PDB file of C-alpha atoms in Angstrom:
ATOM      1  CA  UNK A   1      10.604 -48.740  32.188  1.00 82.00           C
ATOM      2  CA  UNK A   2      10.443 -51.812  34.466  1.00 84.00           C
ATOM      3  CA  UNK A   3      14.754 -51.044  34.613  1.00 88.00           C
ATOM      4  CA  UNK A   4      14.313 -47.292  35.034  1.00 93.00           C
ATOM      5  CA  UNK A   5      12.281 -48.449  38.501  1.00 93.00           C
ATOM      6  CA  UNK A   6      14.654 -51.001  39.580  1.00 94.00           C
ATOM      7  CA  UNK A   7      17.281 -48.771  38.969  1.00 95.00           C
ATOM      8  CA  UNK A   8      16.115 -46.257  41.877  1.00 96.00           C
ATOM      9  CA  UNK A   9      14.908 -48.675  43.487  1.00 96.00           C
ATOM     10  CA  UNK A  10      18.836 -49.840  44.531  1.00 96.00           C
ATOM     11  CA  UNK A  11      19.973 -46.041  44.017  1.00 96.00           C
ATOM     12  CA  UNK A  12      17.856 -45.396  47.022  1.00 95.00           C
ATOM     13  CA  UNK A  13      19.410 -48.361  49.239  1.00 96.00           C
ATOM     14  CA  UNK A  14      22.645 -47.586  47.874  1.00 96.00           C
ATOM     15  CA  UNK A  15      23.107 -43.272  47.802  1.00 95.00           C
ATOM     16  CA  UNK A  16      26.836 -43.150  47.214  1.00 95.00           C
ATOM     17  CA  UNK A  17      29.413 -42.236  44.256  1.00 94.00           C
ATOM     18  CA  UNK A  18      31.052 -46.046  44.903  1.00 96.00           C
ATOM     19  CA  UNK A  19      27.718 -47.861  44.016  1.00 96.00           C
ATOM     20  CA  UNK A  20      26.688 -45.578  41.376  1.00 95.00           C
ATOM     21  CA  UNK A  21      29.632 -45.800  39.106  1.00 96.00           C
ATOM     22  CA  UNK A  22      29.745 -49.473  40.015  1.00 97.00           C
ATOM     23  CA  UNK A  23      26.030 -49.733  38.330  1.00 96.00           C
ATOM     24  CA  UNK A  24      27.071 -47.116  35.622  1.00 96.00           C
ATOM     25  CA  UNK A  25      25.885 -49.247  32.933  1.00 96.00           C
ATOM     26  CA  UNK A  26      22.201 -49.268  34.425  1.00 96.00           C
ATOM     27  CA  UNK A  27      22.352 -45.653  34.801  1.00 96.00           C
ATOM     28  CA  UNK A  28      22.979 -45.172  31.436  1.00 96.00           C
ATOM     29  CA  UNK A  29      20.150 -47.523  30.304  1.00 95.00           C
ATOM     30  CA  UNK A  30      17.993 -45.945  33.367  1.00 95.00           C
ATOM     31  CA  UNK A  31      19.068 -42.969  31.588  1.00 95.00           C
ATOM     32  CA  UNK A  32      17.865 -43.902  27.533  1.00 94.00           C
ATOM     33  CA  UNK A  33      14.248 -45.058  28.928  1.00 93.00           C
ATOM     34  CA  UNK A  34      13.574 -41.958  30.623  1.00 95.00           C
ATOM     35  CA  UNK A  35      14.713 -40.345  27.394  1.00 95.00           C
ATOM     36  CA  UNK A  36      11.832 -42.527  25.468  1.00 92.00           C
ATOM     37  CA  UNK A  37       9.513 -41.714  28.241  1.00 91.00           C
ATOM     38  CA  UNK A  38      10.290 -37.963  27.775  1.00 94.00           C
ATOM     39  CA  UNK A  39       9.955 -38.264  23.958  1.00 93.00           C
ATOM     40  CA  UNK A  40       6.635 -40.180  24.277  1.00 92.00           C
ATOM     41  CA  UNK A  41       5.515 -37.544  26.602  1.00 93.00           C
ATOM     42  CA  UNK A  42       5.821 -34.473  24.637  1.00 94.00           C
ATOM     43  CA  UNK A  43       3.931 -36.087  22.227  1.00 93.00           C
ATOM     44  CA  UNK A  44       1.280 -36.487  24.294  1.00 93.00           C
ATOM     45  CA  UNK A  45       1.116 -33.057  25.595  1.00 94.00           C
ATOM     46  CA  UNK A  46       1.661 -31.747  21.933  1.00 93.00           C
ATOM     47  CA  UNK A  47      -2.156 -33.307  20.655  1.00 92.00           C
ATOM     48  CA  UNK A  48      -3.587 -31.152  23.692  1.00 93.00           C
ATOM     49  CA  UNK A  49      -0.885 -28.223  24.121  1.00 92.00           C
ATOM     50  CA  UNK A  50       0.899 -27.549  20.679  1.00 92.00           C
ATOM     51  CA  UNK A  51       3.504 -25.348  21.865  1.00 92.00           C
ATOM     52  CA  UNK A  52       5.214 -28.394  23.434  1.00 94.00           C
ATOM     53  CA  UNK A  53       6.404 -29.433  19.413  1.00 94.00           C
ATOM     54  CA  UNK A  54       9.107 -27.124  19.788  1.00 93.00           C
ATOM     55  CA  UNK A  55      10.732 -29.468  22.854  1.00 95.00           C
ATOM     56  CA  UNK A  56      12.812 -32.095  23.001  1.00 95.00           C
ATOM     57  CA  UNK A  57      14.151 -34.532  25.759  1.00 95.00           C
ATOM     58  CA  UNK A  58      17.167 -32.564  26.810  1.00 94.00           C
ATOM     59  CA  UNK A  59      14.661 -29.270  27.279  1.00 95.00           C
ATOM     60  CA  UNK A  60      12.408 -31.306  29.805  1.00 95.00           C
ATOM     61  CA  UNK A  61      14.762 -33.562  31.635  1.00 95.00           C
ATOM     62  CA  UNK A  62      16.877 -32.897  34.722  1.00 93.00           C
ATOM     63  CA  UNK A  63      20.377 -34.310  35.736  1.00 92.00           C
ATOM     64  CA  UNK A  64      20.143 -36.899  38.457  1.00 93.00           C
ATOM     65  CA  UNK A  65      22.796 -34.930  41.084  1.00 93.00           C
ATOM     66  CA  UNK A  66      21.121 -33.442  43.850  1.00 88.00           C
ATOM     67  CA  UNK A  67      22.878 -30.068  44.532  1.00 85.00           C
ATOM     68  CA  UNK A  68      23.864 -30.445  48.038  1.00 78.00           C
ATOM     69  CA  UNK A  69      25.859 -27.283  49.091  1.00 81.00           C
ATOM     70  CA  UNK A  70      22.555 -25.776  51.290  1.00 77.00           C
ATOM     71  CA  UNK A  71      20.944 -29.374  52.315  1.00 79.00           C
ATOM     72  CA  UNK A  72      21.461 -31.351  55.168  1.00 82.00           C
ATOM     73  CA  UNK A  73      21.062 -34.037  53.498  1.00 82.00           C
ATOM     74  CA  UNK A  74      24.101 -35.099  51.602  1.00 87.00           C
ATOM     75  CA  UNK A  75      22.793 -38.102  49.523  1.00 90.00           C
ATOM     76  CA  UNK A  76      24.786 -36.936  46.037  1.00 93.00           C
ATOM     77  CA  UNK A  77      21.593 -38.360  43.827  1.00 93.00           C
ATOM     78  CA  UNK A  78      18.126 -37.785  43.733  1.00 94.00           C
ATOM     79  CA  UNK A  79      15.932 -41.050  43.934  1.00 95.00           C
ATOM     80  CA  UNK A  80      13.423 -39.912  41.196  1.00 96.00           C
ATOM     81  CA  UNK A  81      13.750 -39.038  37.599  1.00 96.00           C
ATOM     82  CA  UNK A  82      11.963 -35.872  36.620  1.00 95.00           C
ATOM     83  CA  UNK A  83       9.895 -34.475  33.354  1.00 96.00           C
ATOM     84  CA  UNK A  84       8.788 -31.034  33.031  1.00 96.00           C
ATOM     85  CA  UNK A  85       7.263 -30.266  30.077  1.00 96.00           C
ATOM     86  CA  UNK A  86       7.037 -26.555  29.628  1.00 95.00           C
ATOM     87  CA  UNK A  87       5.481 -25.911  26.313  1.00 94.00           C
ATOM     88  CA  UNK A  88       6.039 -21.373  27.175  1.00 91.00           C
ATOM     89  CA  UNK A  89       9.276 -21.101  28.946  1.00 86.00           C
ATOM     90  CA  UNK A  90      10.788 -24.491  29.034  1.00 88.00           C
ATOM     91  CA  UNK A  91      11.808 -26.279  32.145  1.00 87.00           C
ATOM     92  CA  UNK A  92      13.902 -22.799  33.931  1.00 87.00           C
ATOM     93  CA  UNK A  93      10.465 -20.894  32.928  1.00 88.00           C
ATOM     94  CA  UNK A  94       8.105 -19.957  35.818  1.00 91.00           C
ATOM     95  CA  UNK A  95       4.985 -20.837  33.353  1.00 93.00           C
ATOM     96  CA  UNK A  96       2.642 -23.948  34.291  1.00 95.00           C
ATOM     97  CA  UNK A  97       3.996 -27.272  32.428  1.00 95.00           C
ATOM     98  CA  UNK A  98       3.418 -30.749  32.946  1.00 97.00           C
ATOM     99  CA  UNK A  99       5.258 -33.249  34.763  1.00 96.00           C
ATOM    100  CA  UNK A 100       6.182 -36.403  35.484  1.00 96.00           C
ATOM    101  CA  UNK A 101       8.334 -37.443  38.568  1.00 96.00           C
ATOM    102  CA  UNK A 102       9.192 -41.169  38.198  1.00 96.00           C
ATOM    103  CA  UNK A 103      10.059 -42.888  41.230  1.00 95.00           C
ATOM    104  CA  UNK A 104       9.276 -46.663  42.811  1.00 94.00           C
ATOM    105  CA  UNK A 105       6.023 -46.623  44.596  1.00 93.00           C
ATOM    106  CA  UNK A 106       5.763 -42.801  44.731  1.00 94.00           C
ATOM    107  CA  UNK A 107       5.474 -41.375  40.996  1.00 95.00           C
ATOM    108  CA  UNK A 108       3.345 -38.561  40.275  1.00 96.00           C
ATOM    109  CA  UNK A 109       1.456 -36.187  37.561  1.00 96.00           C
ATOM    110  CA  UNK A 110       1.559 -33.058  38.513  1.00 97.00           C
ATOM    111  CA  UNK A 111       0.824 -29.197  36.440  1.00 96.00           C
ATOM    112  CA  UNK A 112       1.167 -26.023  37.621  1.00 95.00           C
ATOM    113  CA  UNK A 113       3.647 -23.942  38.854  1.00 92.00           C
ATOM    114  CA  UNK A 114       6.212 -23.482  42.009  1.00 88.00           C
ATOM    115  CA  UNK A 115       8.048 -20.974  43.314  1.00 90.00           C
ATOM    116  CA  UNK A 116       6.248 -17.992  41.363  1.00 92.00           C
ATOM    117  CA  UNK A 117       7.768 -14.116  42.397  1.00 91.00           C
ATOM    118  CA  UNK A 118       5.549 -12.304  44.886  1.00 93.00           C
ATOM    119  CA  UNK A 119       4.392  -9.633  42.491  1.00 93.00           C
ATOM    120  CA  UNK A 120       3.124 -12.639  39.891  1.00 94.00           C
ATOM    121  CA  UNK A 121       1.938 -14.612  42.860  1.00 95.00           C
ATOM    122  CA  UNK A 122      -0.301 -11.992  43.963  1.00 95.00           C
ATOM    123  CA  UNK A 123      -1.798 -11.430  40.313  1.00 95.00           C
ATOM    124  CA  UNK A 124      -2.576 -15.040  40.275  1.00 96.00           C
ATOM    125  CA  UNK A 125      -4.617 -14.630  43.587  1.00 96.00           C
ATOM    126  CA  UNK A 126      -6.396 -11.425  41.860  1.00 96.00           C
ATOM    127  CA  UNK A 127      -6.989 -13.321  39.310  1.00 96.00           C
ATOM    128  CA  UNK A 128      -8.774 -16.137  41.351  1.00 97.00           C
ATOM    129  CA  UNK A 129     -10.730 -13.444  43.012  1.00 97.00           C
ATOM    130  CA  UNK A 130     -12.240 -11.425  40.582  1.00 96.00           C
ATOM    131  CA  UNK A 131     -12.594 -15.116  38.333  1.00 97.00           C
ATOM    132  CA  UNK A 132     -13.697 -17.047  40.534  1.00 97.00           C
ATOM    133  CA  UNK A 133     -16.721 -18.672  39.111  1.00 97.00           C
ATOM    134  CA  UNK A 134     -14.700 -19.131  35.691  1.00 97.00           C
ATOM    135  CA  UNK A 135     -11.958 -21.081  38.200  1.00 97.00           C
ATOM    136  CA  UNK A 136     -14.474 -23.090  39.739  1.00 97.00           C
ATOM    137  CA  UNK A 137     -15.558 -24.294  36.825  1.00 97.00           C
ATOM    138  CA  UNK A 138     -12.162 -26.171  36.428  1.00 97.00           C
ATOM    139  CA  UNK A 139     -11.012 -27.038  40.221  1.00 97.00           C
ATOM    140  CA  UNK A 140     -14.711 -28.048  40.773  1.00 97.00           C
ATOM    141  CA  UNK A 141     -15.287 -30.235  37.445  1.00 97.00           C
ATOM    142  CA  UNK A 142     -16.009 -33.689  38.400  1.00 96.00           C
ATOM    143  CA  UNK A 143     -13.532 -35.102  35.788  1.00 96.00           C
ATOM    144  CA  UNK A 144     -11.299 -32.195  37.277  1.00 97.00           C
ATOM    145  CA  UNK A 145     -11.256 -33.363  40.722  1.00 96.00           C
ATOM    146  CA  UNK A 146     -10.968 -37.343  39.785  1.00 95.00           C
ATOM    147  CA  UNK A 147      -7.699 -36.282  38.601  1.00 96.00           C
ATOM    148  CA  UNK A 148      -6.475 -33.478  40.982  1.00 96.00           C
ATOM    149  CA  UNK A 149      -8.847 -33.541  43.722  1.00 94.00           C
ATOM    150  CA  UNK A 150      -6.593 -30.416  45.431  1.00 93.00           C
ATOM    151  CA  UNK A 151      -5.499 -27.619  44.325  1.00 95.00           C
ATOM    152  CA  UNK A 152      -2.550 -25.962  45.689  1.00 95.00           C
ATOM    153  CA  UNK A 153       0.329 -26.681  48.053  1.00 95.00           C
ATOM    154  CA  UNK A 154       1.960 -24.791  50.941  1.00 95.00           C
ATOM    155  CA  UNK A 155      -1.258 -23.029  52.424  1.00 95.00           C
ATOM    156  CA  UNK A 156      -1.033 -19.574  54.200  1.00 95.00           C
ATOM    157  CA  UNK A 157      -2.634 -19.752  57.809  1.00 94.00           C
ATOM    158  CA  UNK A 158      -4.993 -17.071  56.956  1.00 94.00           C
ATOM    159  CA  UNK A 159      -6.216 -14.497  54.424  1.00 95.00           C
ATOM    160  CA  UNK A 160      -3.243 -13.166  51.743  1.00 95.00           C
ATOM    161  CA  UNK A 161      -2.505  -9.499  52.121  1.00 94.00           C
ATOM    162  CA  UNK A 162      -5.139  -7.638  50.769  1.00 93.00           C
ATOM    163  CA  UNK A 163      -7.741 -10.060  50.706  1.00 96.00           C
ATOM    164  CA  UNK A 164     -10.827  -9.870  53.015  1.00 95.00           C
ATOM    165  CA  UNK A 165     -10.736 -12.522  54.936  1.00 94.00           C
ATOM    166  CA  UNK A 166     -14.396 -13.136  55.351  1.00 94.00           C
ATOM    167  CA  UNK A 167     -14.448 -14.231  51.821  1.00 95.00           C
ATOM    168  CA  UNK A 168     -16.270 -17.348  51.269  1.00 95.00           C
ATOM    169  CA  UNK A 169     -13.846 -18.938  48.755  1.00 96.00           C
ATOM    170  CA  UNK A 170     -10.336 -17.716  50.578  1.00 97.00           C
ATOM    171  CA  UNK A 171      -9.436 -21.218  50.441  1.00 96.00           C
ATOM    172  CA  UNK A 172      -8.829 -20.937  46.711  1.00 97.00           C
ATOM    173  CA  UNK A 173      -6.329 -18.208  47.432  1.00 97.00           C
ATOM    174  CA  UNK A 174      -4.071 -19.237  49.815  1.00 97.00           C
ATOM    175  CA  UNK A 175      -1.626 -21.353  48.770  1.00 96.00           C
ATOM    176  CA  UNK A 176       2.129 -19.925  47.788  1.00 96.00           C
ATOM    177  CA  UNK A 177       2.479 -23.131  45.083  1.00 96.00           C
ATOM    178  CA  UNK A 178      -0.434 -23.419  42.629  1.00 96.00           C
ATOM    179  CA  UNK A 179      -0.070 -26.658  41.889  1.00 96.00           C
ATOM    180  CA  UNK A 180      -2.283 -30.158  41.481  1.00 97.00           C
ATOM    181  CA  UNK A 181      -1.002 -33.593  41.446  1.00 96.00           C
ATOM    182  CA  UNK A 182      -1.713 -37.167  41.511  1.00 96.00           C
ATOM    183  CA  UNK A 183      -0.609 -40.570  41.908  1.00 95.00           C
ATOM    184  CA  UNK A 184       0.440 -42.909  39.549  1.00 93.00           C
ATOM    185  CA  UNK A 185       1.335 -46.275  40.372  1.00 90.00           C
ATOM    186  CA  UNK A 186       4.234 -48.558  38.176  1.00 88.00           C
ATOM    187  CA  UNK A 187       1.829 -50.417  36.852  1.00 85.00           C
ATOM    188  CA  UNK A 188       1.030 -47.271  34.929  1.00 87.00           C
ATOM    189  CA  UNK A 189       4.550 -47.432  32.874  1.00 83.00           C
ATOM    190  CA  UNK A 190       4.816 -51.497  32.652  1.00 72.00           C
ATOM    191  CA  UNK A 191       3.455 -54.328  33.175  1.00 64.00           C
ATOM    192  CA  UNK A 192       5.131 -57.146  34.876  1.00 58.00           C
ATOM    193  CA  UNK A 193       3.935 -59.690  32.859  1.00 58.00           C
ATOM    194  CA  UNK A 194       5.014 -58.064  30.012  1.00 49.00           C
ATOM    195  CA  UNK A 195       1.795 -57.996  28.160  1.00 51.00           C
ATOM    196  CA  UNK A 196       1.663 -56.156  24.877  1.00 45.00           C
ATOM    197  CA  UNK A 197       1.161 -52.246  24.817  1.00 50.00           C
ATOM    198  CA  UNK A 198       2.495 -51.967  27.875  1.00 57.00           C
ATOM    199  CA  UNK A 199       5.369 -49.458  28.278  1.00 68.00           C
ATOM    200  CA  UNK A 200       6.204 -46.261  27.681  1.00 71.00           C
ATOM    201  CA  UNK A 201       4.327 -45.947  24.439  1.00 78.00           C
ATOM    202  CA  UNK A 202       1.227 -47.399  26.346  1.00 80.00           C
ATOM    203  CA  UNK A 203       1.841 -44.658  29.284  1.00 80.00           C
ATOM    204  CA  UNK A 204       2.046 -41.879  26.594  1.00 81.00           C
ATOM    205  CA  UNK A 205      -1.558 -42.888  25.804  1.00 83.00           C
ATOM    206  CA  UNK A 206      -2.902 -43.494  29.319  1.00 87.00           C
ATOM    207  CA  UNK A 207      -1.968 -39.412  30.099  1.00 92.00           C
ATOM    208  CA  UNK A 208      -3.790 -38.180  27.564  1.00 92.00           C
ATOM    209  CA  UNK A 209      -7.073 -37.559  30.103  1.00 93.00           C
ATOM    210  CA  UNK A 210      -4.511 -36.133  32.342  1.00 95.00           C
ATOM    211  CA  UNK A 211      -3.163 -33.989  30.275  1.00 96.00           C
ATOM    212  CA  UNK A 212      -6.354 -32.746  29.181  1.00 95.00           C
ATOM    213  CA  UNK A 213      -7.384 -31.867  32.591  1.00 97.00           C
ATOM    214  CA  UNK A 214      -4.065 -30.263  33.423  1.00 97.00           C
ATOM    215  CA  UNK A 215      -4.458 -27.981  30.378  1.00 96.00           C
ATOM    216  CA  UNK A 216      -7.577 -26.110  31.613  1.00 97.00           C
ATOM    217  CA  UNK A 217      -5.985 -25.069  35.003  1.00 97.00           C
ATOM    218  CA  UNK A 218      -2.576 -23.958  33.366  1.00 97.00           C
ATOM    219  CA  UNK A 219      -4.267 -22.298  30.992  1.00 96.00           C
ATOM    220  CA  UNK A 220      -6.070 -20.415  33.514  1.00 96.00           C
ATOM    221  CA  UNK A 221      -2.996 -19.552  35.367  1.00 96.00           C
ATOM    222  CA  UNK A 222      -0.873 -18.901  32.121  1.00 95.00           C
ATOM    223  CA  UNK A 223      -3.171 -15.755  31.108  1.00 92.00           C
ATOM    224  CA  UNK A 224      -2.281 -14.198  34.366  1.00 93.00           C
ATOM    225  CA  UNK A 225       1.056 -15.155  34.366  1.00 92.00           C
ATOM    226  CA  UNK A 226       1.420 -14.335  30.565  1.00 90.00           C
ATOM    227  CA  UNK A 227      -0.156 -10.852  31.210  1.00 85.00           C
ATOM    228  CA  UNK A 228       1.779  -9.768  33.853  1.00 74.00           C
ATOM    229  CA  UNK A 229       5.171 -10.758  32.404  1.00 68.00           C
ATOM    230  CA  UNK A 230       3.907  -8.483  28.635  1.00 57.00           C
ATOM    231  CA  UNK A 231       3.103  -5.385  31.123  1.00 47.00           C
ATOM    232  CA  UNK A 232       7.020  -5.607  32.624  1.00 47.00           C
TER     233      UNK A 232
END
């Protein structure tokens, strides 16, 4: 893993089509460890999440160039290698997953889901609502929060349509992505003295806490999500 890192490390001083097929070769081994890391990962998620057996690498993983026809930003690669493990819909499905965003200094575990449609959106806030002691008893959980202490990304300013906004726990229902993440450092994926276990089989291991906690809020959302797409 420790040349997956240094890899983006120089990809991100370097953005441009004449250094990257210059440094194809690292790309390519970049390329094979995230490919381990994705394999090791599945497995991992499989022990807590069975449906995630059906996956493999290619069904998680994401190219490296950044489509840049509606961005100002022009950089033609993205500085961060991404896993989405989707054990419902796969990584194009709008279900909660699990993922892993490798990138120097700024990696992350995240589960959840983005960019839900409004009508599905709004059943997850109803859901929230009329569940919300049975949701609390997941965002709240000590272990929960040690993990993910926030819920949720992209607040709205103030109550969502429909919602009274004097309710006590509006909080819970206002963000447009219901997502949690947190930080993992490198250290997580190697070890730079190159002590045994370290590595990606030794990362697989250290998520399996993670993934455990991640489980119980996708879950939650999943029913909702589940339910809503059955009644189309």
């Amino acid at each position: 893993m420790k040349e997956l890192f240094s890899f983006l490390k120089d990809l991100s001083a370097n953005n441009n089509r004449e250094w990257f097929q210059a440094n194809r070769a690292r790309y390519d081994a970049a390329r094979e460890k995230l490919d381990e890391m994705a394999r090791l990962f599945i497995l991992a998620v499989e022990q807590h999440d069975p449906g995630a057996a059906r996956l493999t690498p290619k069904d998680c993983t994401y190219r490296i160039y950044r489509d840049v026809r509606f961005s100002p930003d022009k950089s033609p690669y993205k500085t961060h290698m991404g896993i989405f493990v989707n054990p419902l819909g796969g990584k194009k499905g709008i279900e909660c997953g699990y993922y892993l965003g490798l990138e120097p200094g700024r990696t992350v575990f995240a589960c959840g889901t983005y960019c839900l449609p409004s009508p599905v959106l709004r059943a997850v806030r109803q859901s929230i609502f009329d569940l919300t002691d049975e949701y609390l008893g997941i965002v709240e959980d000590p272990e929960f929060k040690r993990i993910f202490p926030t819920v949720g990304a992209d607040p709205l300013k103030t109550a969502p349509k429909g919602f009274p906004k004097d309710w006590p726990h509006i909080d819970l229902i206002k963000p447009r992505e219901f997502v949690a993440m947190t930080s993992l450092p490198d250290s997580f994926f190697y070890d730079e003295k190159g002590h045994p276990g370290s590595g990606p089989a030794e990362a697989g291991r250290r998520l399996a806490p993670y993934i455990a906690q991640a489980k119980r809020l996708n879950d939650f959302l999943n029913f909702t999500i589940l339910e809503y797409s059955s009644l189309r």
